[in-house]
Short mmCIF file of N, CA and C in Angstrom, two decimals:
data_model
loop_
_atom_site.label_atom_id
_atom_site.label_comp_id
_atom_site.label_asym_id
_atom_site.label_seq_id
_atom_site.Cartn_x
_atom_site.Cartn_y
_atom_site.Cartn_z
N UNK A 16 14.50 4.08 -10.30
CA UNK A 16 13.81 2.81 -10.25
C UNK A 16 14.65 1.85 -9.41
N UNK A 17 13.84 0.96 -8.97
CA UNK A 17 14.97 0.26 -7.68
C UNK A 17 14.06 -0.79 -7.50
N UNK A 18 14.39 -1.95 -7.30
CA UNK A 18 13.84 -3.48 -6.66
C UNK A 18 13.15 -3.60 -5.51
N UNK A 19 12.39 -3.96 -5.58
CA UNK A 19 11.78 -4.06 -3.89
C UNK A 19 11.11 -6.36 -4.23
N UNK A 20 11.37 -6.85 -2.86
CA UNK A 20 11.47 -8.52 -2.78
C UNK A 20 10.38 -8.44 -1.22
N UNK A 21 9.27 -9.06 -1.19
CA UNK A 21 8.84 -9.43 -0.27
C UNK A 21 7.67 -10.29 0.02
N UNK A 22 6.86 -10.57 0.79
CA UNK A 22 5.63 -11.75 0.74
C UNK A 22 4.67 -10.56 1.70
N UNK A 23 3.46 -11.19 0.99
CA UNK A 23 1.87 -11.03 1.21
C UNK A 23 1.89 -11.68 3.18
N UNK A 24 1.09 -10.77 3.69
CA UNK A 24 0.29 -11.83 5.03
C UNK A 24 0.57 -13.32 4.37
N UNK A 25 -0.34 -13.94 3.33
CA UNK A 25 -0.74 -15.11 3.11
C UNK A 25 0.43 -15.93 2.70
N UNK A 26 1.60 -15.20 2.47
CA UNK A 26 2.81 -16.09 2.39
C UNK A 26 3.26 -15.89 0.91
N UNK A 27 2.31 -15.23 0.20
CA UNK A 27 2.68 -15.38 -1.38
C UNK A 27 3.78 -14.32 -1.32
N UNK A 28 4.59 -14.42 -2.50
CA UNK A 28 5.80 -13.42 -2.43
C UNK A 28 5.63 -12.66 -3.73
N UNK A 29 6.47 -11.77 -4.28
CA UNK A 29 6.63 -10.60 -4.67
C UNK A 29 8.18 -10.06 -5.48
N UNK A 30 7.76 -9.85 -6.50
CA UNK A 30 9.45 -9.01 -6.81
C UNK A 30 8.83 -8.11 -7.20
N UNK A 31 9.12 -6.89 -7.28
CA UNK A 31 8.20 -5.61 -7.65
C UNK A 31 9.42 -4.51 -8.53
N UNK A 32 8.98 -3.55 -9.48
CA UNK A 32 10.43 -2.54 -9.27
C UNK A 32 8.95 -1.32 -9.32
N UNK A 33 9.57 -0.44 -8.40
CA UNK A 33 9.56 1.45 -7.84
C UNK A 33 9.57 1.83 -8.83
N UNK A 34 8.64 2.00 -9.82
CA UNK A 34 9.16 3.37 -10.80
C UNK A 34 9.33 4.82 -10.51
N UNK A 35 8.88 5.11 -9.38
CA UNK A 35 8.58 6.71 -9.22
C UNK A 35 8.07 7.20 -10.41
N UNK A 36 6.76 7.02 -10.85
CA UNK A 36 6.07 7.14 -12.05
C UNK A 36 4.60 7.15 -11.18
N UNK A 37 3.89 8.37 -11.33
CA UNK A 37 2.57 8.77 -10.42
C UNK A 37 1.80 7.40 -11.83
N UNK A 38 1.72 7.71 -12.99
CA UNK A 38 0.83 6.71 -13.39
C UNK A 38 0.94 4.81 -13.15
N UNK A 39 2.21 4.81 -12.95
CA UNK A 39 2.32 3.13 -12.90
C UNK A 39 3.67 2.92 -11.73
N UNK A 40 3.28 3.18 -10.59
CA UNK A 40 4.51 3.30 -9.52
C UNK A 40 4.86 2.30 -8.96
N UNK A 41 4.16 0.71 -9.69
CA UNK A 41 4.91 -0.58 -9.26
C UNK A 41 4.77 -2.01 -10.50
N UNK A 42 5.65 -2.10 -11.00
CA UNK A 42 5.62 -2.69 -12.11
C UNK A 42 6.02 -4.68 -11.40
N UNK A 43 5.72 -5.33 -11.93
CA UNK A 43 5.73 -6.65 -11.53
C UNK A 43 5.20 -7.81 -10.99
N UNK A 44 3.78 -7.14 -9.86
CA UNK A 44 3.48 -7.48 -9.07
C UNK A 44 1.50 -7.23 -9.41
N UNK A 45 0.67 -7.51 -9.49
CA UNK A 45 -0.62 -6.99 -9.89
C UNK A 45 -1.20 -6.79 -8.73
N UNK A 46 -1.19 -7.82 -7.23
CA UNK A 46 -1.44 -7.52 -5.97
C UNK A 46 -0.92 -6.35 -5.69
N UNK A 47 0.53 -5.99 -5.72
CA UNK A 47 1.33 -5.39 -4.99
C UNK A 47 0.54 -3.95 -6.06
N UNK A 48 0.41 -3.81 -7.06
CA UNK A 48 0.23 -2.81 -7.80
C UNK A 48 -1.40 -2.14 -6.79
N UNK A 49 -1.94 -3.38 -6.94
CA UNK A 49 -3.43 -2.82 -6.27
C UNK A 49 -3.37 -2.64 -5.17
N UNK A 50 -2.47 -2.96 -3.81
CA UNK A 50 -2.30 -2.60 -2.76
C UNK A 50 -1.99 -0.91 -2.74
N UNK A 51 -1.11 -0.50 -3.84
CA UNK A 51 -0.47 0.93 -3.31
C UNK A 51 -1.70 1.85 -3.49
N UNK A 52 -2.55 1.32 -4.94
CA UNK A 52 -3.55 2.01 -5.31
C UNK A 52 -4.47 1.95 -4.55
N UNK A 53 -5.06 0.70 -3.67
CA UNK A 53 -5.89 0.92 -2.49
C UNK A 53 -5.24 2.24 -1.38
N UNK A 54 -4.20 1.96 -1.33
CA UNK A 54 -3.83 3.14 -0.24
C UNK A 54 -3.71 4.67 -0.43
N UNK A 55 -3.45 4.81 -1.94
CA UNK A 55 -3.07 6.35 -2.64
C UNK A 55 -4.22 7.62 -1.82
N UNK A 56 -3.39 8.25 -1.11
CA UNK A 56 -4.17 9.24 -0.96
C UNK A 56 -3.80 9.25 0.88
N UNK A 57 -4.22 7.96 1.39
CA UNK A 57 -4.21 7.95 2.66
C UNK A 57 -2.74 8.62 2.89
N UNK A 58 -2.66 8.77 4.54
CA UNK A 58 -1.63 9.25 5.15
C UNK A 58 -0.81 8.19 5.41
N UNK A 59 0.69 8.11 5.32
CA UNK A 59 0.92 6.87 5.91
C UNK A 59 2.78 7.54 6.27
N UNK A 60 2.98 6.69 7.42
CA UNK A 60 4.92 7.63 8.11
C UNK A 60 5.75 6.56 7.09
N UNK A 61 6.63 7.35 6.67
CA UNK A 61 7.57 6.89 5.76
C UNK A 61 8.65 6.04 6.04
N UNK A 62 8.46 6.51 8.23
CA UNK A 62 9.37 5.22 8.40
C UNK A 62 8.90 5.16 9.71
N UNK A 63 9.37 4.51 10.11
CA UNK A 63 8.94 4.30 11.93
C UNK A 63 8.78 5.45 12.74
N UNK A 64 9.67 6.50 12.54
CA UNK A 64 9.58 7.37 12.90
C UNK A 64 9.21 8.65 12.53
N UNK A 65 8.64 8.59 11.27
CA UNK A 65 8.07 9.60 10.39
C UNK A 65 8.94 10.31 9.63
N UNK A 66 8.67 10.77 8.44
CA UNK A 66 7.49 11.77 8.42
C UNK A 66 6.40 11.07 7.96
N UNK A 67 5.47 11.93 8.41
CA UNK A 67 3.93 11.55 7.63
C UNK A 67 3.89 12.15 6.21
N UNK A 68 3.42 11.25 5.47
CA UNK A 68 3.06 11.65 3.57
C UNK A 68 2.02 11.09 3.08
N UNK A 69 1.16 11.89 2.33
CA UNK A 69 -0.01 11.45 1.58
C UNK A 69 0.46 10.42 0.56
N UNK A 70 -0.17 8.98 0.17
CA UNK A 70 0.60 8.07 -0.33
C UNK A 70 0.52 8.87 -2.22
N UNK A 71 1.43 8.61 -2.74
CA UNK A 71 1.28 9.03 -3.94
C UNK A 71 2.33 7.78 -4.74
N UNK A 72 1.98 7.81 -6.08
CA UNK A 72 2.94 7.28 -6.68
C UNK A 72 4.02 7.23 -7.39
N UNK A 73 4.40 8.99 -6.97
CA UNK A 73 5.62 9.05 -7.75
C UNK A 73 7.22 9.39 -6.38
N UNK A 74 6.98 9.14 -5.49
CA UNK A 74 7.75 9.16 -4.36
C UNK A 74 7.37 7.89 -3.20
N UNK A 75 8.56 8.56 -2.15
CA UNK A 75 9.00 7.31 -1.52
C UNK A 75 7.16 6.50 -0.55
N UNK A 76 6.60 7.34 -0.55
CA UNK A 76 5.26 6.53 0.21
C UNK A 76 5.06 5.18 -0.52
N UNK A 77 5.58 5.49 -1.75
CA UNK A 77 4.81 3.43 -2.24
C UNK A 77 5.84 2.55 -1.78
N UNK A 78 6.80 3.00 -1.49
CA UNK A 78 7.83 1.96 -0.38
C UNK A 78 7.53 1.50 0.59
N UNK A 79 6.91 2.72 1.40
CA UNK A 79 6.04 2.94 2.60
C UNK A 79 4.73 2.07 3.06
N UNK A 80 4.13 2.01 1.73
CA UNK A 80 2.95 0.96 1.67
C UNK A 80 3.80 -0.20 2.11
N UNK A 81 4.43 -0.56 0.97
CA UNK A 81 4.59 -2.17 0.73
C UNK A 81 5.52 -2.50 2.16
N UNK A 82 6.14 -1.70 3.00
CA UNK A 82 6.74 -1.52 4.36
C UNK A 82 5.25 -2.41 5.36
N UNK A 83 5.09 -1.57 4.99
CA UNK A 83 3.87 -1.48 5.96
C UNK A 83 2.73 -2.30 6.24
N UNK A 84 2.12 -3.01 4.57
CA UNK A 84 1.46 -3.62 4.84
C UNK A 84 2.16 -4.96 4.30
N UNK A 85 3.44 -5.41 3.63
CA UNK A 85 3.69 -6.91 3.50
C UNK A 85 4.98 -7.00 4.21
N UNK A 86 5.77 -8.05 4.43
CA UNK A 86 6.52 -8.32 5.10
C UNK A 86 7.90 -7.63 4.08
N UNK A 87 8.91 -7.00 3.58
CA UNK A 87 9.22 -6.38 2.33
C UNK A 87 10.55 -7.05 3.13
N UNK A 88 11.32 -7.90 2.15
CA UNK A 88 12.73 -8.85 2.22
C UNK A 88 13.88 -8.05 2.17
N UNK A 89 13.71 -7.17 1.07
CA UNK A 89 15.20 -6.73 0.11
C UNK A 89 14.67 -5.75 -0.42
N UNK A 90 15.64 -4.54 -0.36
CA UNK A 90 15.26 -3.86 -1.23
C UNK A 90 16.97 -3.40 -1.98
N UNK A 91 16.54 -2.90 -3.27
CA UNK A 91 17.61 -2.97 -4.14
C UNK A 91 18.23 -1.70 -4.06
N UNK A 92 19.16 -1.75 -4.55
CA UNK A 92 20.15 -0.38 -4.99
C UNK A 92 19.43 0.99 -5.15
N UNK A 93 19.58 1.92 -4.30
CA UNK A 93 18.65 3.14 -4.79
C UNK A 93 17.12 3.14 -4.22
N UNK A 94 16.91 2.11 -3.11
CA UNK A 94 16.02 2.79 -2.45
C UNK A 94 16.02 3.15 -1.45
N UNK A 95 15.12 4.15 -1.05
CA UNK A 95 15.34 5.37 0.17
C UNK A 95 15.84 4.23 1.37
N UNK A 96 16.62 4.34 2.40
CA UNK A 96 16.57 3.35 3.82
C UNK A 96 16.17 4.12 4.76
N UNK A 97 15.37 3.45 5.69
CA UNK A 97 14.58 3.31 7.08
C UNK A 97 15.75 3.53 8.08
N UNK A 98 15.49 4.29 8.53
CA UNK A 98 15.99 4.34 10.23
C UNK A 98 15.73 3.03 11.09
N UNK A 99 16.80 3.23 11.71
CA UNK A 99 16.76 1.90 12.52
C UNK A 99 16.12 2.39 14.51
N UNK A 100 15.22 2.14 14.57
CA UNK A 100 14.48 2.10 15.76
C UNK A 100 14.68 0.82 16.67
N UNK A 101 15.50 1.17 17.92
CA UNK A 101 15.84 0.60 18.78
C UNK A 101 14.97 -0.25 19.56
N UNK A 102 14.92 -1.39 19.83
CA UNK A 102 13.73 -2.42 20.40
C UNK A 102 13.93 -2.16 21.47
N UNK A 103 12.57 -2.21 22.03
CA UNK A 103 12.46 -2.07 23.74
C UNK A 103 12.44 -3.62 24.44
#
């Protein structure tokens, strides 16, 4: 379990924790909860540079979501890190 800190498009923000728990894989957040569950299933790259993973909720794809679709601040002790992709 590990922290994840970030804001919505609309500016609203977020403290969330990762359970890696397929039944409840984001505790804190009720947006952030219904965002991963809107996505569960889809394909989505785990980091900039992939791999590709079916989103599920007991691994790193619900990181992946909240990467992906909110602006994500901080993340805490014990969660997976992103490769760093060089700006053109």
């Amino acid at each position: 379990m590990f922290t994840v800190t970030g804001a919505f498009e609309d500016g609203a923000t977020y403290t969330v924790q990762i359970t890696g728990r397929a039944d409840r894989p984001v505790i804190g957040s009720y947006r952030a909860a219904e965002l991963v569950k809107l996505h569960q299933g889809e394909t989505i790259a785990l980091s900039p540079t992939g791999p590709m993973s079916a989103v599920a909720g007991d691994d790193a794809s619900v990181l992946a979501v909240l990467r992906t679709y909110t602006d994500v601040i901080e993340e805490g002790a014990g969660a997976p890190r992103q490769p760093r992709v060089p700006q053109a």
